[in-house]
């Protein structure tokens, strides 16, 4: 089970949390492409509704807000890639 309390503490913990979420999704049989599609949706929800907890999240939110849809998809793919390395 994922521990949401650690998702917003530090950049390293946040990446680890994202990696755990990806691992959980993969265990459920969700493809990497589908995970990346969900990451775009999650990115929009987070950017609109969640205050960044650290400078890295703030920078990511600002990039997300100025990006067009194609660029947001690239950011989402990069974040899933980064999170996959943090497991």
N, CA, C and O atoms as a DFTB+ gen file, in Angstrom:
348 C
 N C O
     1  1       0.843      -1.187       0.000
     2  2       0.000       0.000       0.000
     3  2       0.885       1.245       0.000
     4  3       1.953       1.252       0.611
     5  1       0.445       2.281      -0.675
     6  2       1.211       3.518      -0.789
     7  2       0.968       4.409       0.420
     8  3      -0.163       4.548       0.886
     9  1       2.043       5.010       0.921
    10  2       1.968       5.898       2.076
    11  2       1.930       7.340       1.592
    12  3       2.971       7.913       1.270
    13  1       0.742       7.932       1.538
    14  2       0.584       9.294       1.028
    15  2       1.264      10.345       1.886
    16  3       1.568      11.430       1.390
    17  1       1.510      10.061       3.144
    18  2       2.124      11.059       4.025
    19  2       3.536      11.417       3.589
    20  3       4.033      12.483       3.950
    21  1       4.190      10.560       2.829
    22  2       5.563      10.819       2.392
    23  2       5.642      11.454       1.012
    24  3       6.732      11.784       0.545
    25  1       4.508      11.626       0.360
    26  2       4.505      12.115      -1.011
    27  2       4.965      13.560      -1.122
    28  3       5.502      13.946      -2.161
    29  1       4.776      14.358      -0.104
    30  2       5.080      15.783      -0.211
    31  2       6.143      16.255       0.760
    32  3       6.121      17.423       1.146
    33  1       7.058      15.418       1.168
    34  2       8.042      15.857       2.143
    35  2       9.314      16.381       1.493
    36  3       9.735      17.496       1.801
    37  1       9.919      15.641       0.635
    38  2      11.138      16.075      -0.043
    39  2      11.104      15.567      -1.477
    40  3      10.316      14.685      -1.820
    41  1      11.961      16.129      -2.300
    42  2      12.024      15.701      -3.699
    43  2      12.350      14.218      -3.792
    44  3      11.712      13.495      -4.557
    45  1      13.328      13.756      -3.031
    46  2      13.706      12.342      -3.074
    47  2      12.561      11.439      -2.626
    48  3      12.305      10.409      -3.249
    49  1      11.877      11.815      -1.560
    50  2      10.735      11.019      -1.104
    51  2       9.605      11.045      -2.125
    52  3       8.922      10.042      -2.335
    53  1       9.414      12.202      -2.757
    54  2       8.354      12.320      -3.756
    55  2       8.632      11.422      -4.951
    56  3       7.730      10.744      -5.443
    57  1       9.891      11.412      -5.428
    58  2      10.251      10.530      -6.541
    59  2      10.070       9.069      -6.141
    60  3       9.589       8.257      -6.931
    61  1      10.455       8.743      -4.917
    62  2      10.294       7.364      -4.436
    63  2       8.808       6.997      -4.388
    64  3       8.426       5.895      -4.782
    65  1       7.976       7.914      -3.908
    66  2       6.538       7.685      -3.856
    67  2       5.988       7.444      -5.261
    68  3       5.203       6.519      -5.468
    69  1       6.393       8.269      -6.225
    70  2       5.936       8.080      -7.597
    71  2       6.389       6.728      -8.141
    72  3       5.641       6.056      -8.851
    73  1       7.611       6.337      -7.807
    74  2       8.117       5.033      -8.229
    75  2       7.299       3.901      -7.645
    76  3       7.019       2.920      -8.334
    77  1       6.912       4.020      -6.386
    78  2       6.076       3.001      -5.746
    79  2       4.703       2.940      -6.405
    80  3       4.150       1.858      -6.602
    81  1       4.156       4.103      -6.746
    82  2       2.860       4.141      -7.420
    83  2       2.949       3.465      -8.787
    84  3       2.043       2.729      -9.179
    85  1       4.039       3.714      -9.511
    86  2       4.232       3.066     -10.809
    87  2       4.371       1.567     -10.653
    88  3       3.787       0.801     -11.421
    89  1       5.138       1.147      -9.666
    90  2       5.324      -0.286      -9.426
    91  2       3.977      -0.948      -9.116
    92  3       3.687      -2.031      -9.626
    93  1       3.169      -0.312      -8.295
    94  2       1.851      -0.826      -7.952
    95  2       0.988      -0.952      -9.203
    96  3       0.318      -1.966      -9.398
    97  1       1.003       0.083     -10.056
    98  2       0.216       0.058     -11.292
    99  2       0.682      -1.077     -12.207
   100  3      -0.138      -1.776     -12.803
   101  1       1.993      -1.256     -12.313
   102  2       2.521      -2.331     -13.154
   103  2       2.128      -3.702     -12.613
   104  3       1.840      -4.619     -13.382
   105  1       2.119      -3.839     -11.281
   106  2       1.690      -5.098     -10.667
   107  2       0.225      -5.393     -10.979
   108  3      -0.179      -6.555     -11.032
   109  1      -0.565      -4.348     -11.186
   110  2      -1.967      -4.516     -11.553
   111  2      -2.130      -4.814     -13.038
   112  3      -3.241      -5.057     -13.510
   113  1      -1.023      -4.796     -13.771
   114  2      -1.064      -5.101     -15.195
   115  2      -1.285      -3.897     -16.093
   116  3      -1.601      -4.051     -17.273
   117  1      -1.121      -2.709     -15.550
   118  2      -1.293      -1.495     -16.345
   119  2      -0.016      -1.248     -17.147
   120  3       1.086      -1.264     -16.598
   121  1      -0.174      -1.022     -18.434
   122  2       0.990      -0.841     -19.308
   123  2       1.691       0.481     -19.023
   124  3       1.101       1.401     -18.456
   125  1       2.947       0.562     -19.421
   126  2       3.726       1.795     -19.259
   127  2       3.072       2.946     -20.024
   128  3       3.034       4.073     -19.530
   129  1       2.557       2.671     -21.230
   130  2       1.885       3.724     -22.003
   131  2       0.667       4.266     -21.252
   132  3       0.444       5.477     -21.216
   133  1      -0.112       3.377     -20.660
   134  2      -1.296       3.793     -19.914
   135  2      -0.890       4.574     -18.661
   136  3      -1.539       5.556     -18.302
   137  1       0.176       4.139     -18.004
   138  2       0.676       4.856     -16.830
   139  2       1.054       6.277     -17.233
   140  3       0.764       7.227     -16.505
   141  1       1.695       6.426     -18.381
   142  2       2.079       7.752     -18.847
   143  2       0.864       8.605     -19.169
   144  3       0.882       9.814     -18.942
   145  1      -0.191       7.995     -19.694
   146  2      -1.430       8.734     -19.941
   147  2      -2.032       9.203     -18.616
   148  3      -2.490      10.340     -18.501
   149  1      -2.027       8.325     -17.630
   150  2      -2.527       8.701     -16.303
   151  2      -1.662       9.806     -15.698
   152  3      -2.166      10.673     -14.985
   153  1      -0.358       9.772     -15.983
   154  2       0.548      10.786     -15.448
   155  2       0.202      12.175     -15.981
   156  3       0.347      13.164     -15.262
   157  1      -0.249      12.259     -17.217
   158  2      -0.666      13.547     -17.774
   159  2      -1.891      14.056     -17.018
   160  3      -1.959      15.227     -16.647
   161  1      -2.846      13.174     -16.797
   162  2      -4.045      13.562     -16.041
   163  2      -3.679      13.972     -14.625
   164  3      -4.144      14.998     -14.128
   165  1      -2.841      13.165     -13.976
   166  2      -2.423      13.473     -12.605
   167  2      -1.663      14.793     -12.554
   168  3      -1.848      15.574     -11.621
   169  1      -0.817      15.050     -13.537
   170  2      -0.068      16.302     -13.582
   171  2      -0.990      17.506     -13.625
   172  3      -0.748      18.506     -12.949
   173  1      -2.039      17.410     -14.414
   174  2      -3.005      18.507     -14.492
   175  2      -3.738      18.699     -13.175
   176  3      -3.929      19.829     -12.726
   177  1      -4.144      17.610     -12.560
   178  2      -4.846      17.691     -11.277
   179  2      -3.931      18.288     -10.217
   180  3      -4.342      19.171      -9.464
   181  1      -2.693      17.808     -10.156
   182  2      -1.749      18.335      -9.164
   183  2      -1.461      19.813      -9.394
   184  3      -1.451      20.600      -8.448
   185  1      -1.228      20.190     -10.641
   186  2      -0.916      21.591     -10.944
   187  2      -2.072      22.518     -10.571
   188  3      -1.854      23.655     -10.151
   189  1      -3.288      22.032     -10.727
   190  2      -4.467      22.857     -10.442
   191  2      -4.868      22.874      -8.968
   192  3      -5.508      23.824      -8.518
   193  1      -4.500      21.836      -8.208
   194  2      -5.088      21.673      -6.880
   195  2      -4.130      21.490      -5.712
   196  3      -4.562      21.538      -4.561
   197  1      -2.846      21.282      -5.971
   198  2      -1.923      20.958      -4.886
   199  2      -0.795      21.979      -4.843
   200  3      -0.169      22.270      -5.863
   201  1      -0.541      22.516      -3.665
   202  2       0.580      23.427      -3.484
   203  2       1.887      22.627      -3.475
   204  3       1.973      21.607      -2.792
   205  1       2.895      23.068      -4.215
   206  2       4.182      22.374      -4.205
   207  2       4.780      22.365      -2.796
   208  3       4.699      23.352      -2.065
   209  1       5.380      21.235      -2.436
   210  2       5.945      21.086      -1.085
   211  2       7.439      21.377      -1.045
   212  3       8.019      21.469       0.036
   213  1       8.066      21.521      -2.201
   214  2       9.498      21.776      -2.233
   215  2       9.828      22.536      -3.524
   216  3       8.991      22.621      -4.423
   217  1      11.040      23.089      -3.620
   218  2      11.391      23.897      -4.805
   219  2      11.297      23.121      -6.125
   220  3      10.931      23.691      -7.152
   221  1      11.620      21.851      -6.101
   222  2      11.569      21.050      -7.327
   223  2      10.130      20.901      -7.814
   224  3       9.858      21.012      -9.009
   225  1       9.221      20.651      -6.891
   226  2       7.812      20.545      -7.272
   227  2       7.288      21.888      -7.784
   228  3       6.471      21.926      -8.704
   229  1       7.754      22.979      -7.196
   230  2       7.350      24.316      -7.655
   231  2       7.816      24.540      -9.094
   232  3       7.052      25.033      -9.924
   233  1       9.061      24.183      -9.391
   234  2       9.581      24.333     -10.751
   235  2       8.795      23.460     -11.725
   236  3       8.465      23.891     -12.830
   237  1       8.500      22.243     -11.312
   238  2       7.736      21.329     -12.161
   239  2       6.336      21.891     -12.423
   240  3       5.843      21.822     -13.549
   241  1       5.699      22.444     -11.397
   242  2       4.373      23.048     -11.567
   243  2       4.434      24.218     -12.543
   244  3       3.562      24.349     -13.403
   245  1       5.444      25.064     -12.422
   246  2       5.568      26.212     -13.319
   247  2       5.798      25.763     -14.764
   248  3       5.227      26.333     -15.694
   249  1       6.635      24.742     -14.946
   250  2       6.841      24.205     -16.294
   251  2       5.543      23.652     -16.861
   252  3       5.208      23.883     -18.023
   253  1       4.815      22.914     -16.021
   254  2       3.546      22.316     -16.451
   255  2       2.570      23.399     -16.910
   256  3       1.891      23.246     -17.926
   257  1       2.510      24.484     -16.158
   258  2       1.551      25.546     -16.448
   259  2       1.849      26.287     -17.748
   260  3       0.925      26.797     -18.382
   261  1       3.106      26.361     -18.161
   262  2       3.425      27.046     -19.415
   263  2       3.489      26.095     -20.609
   264  3       3.578      26.538     -21.754
   265  1       3.443      24.797     -20.345
   266  2       3.553      23.798     -21.409
   267  2       2.217      23.626     -22.138
   268  3       1.145      23.753     -21.546
   269  1       2.312      23.332     -23.439
   270  2       1.101      22.934     -24.160
   271  2       0.894      21.428     -23.930
   272  3       1.696      20.789     -23.249
   273  1      -0.153      20.878     -24.484
   274  2      -0.501      19.470     -24.225
   275  2       0.640      18.519     -24.619
   276  3       0.953      17.592     -23.872
   277  1       1.252      18.739     -25.768
   278  2       2.353      17.874     -26.201
   279  2       3.526      17.957     -25.226
   280  3       4.137      16.943     -24.887
   281  1       3.828      19.155     -24.787
   282  2       4.935      19.332     -23.835
   283  2       4.599      18.706     -22.480
   284  3       5.480      18.155     -21.819
   285  1       3.335      18.784     -22.063
   286  2       2.926      18.137     -20.814
   287  2       3.093      16.618     -20.915
   288  3       3.475      15.968     -19.943
   289  1       2.807      16.061     -22.083
   290  2       3.008      14.616     -22.281
   291  2       4.485      14.263     -22.143
   292  3       4.826      13.225     -21.576
   293  1       5.361      15.119     -22.659
   294  2       6.801      14.891     -22.516
   295  2       7.193      14.961     -21.036
   296  3       7.938      14.108     -20.553
   297  1       6.703      15.958     -20.327
   298  2       7.000      16.079     -18.892
   299  2       6.518      14.836     -18.160
   300  3       7.240      14.298     -17.320
   301  1       5.317      14.372     -18.464
   302  2       4.764      13.179     -17.806
   303  2       5.626      11.945     -18.101
   304  3       5.900      11.146     -17.206
   305  1       6.053      11.795     -19.364
   306  2       6.921      10.650     -19.709
   307  2       8.239      10.732     -18.957
   308  3       8.732       9.727     -18.446
   309  1       8.805      11.925     -18.889
   310  2      10.071      12.092     -18.167
   311  2       9.914      11.802     -16.679
   312  3      10.787      11.189     -16.065
   313  1       8.801      12.243     -16.101
   314  2       8.574      11.980     -14.672
   315  2       8.385      10.489     -14.408
   316  3       8.871       9.982     -13.397
   317  1       7.688       9.775     -15.299
   318  2       7.547       8.333     -15.089
   319  2       8.902       7.643     -15.242
   320  3       9.195       6.672     -14.545
   321  1       9.705       8.140     -16.140
   322  2      11.054       7.599     -16.317
   323  2      11.902       7.842     -15.071
   324  3      12.586       6.944     -14.581
   325  1      11.843       9.062     -14.576
   326  2      12.583       9.427     -13.375
   327  2      12.108       8.620     -12.162
   328  3      12.917       8.124     -11.378
   329  1      10.792       8.499     -12.023
   330  2      10.227       7.744     -10.906
   331  2      10.618       6.272     -10.982
   332  3      10.855       5.634      -9.956
   333  1      10.684       5.737     -12.193
   334  2      11.077       4.342     -12.365
   335  2      12.496       4.074     -11.892
   336  3      12.814       2.977     -11.432
   337  1      13.346       5.089     -12.011
   338  2      14.734       4.953     -11.549
   339  2      14.842       5.064     -10.028
   340  3      15.839       4.640      -9.445
   341  1      13.816       5.633      -9.382
   342  2      13.857       5.910      -7.949
   343  2      13.340       4.753      -7.101
   344  3      13.279       4.855      -5.876
   345  1      12.970       3.660      -7.748
   346  2      12.434       2.524      -6.989
   347  2      13.513       1.777      -6.266
   348  3      13.230       0.794      -5.581
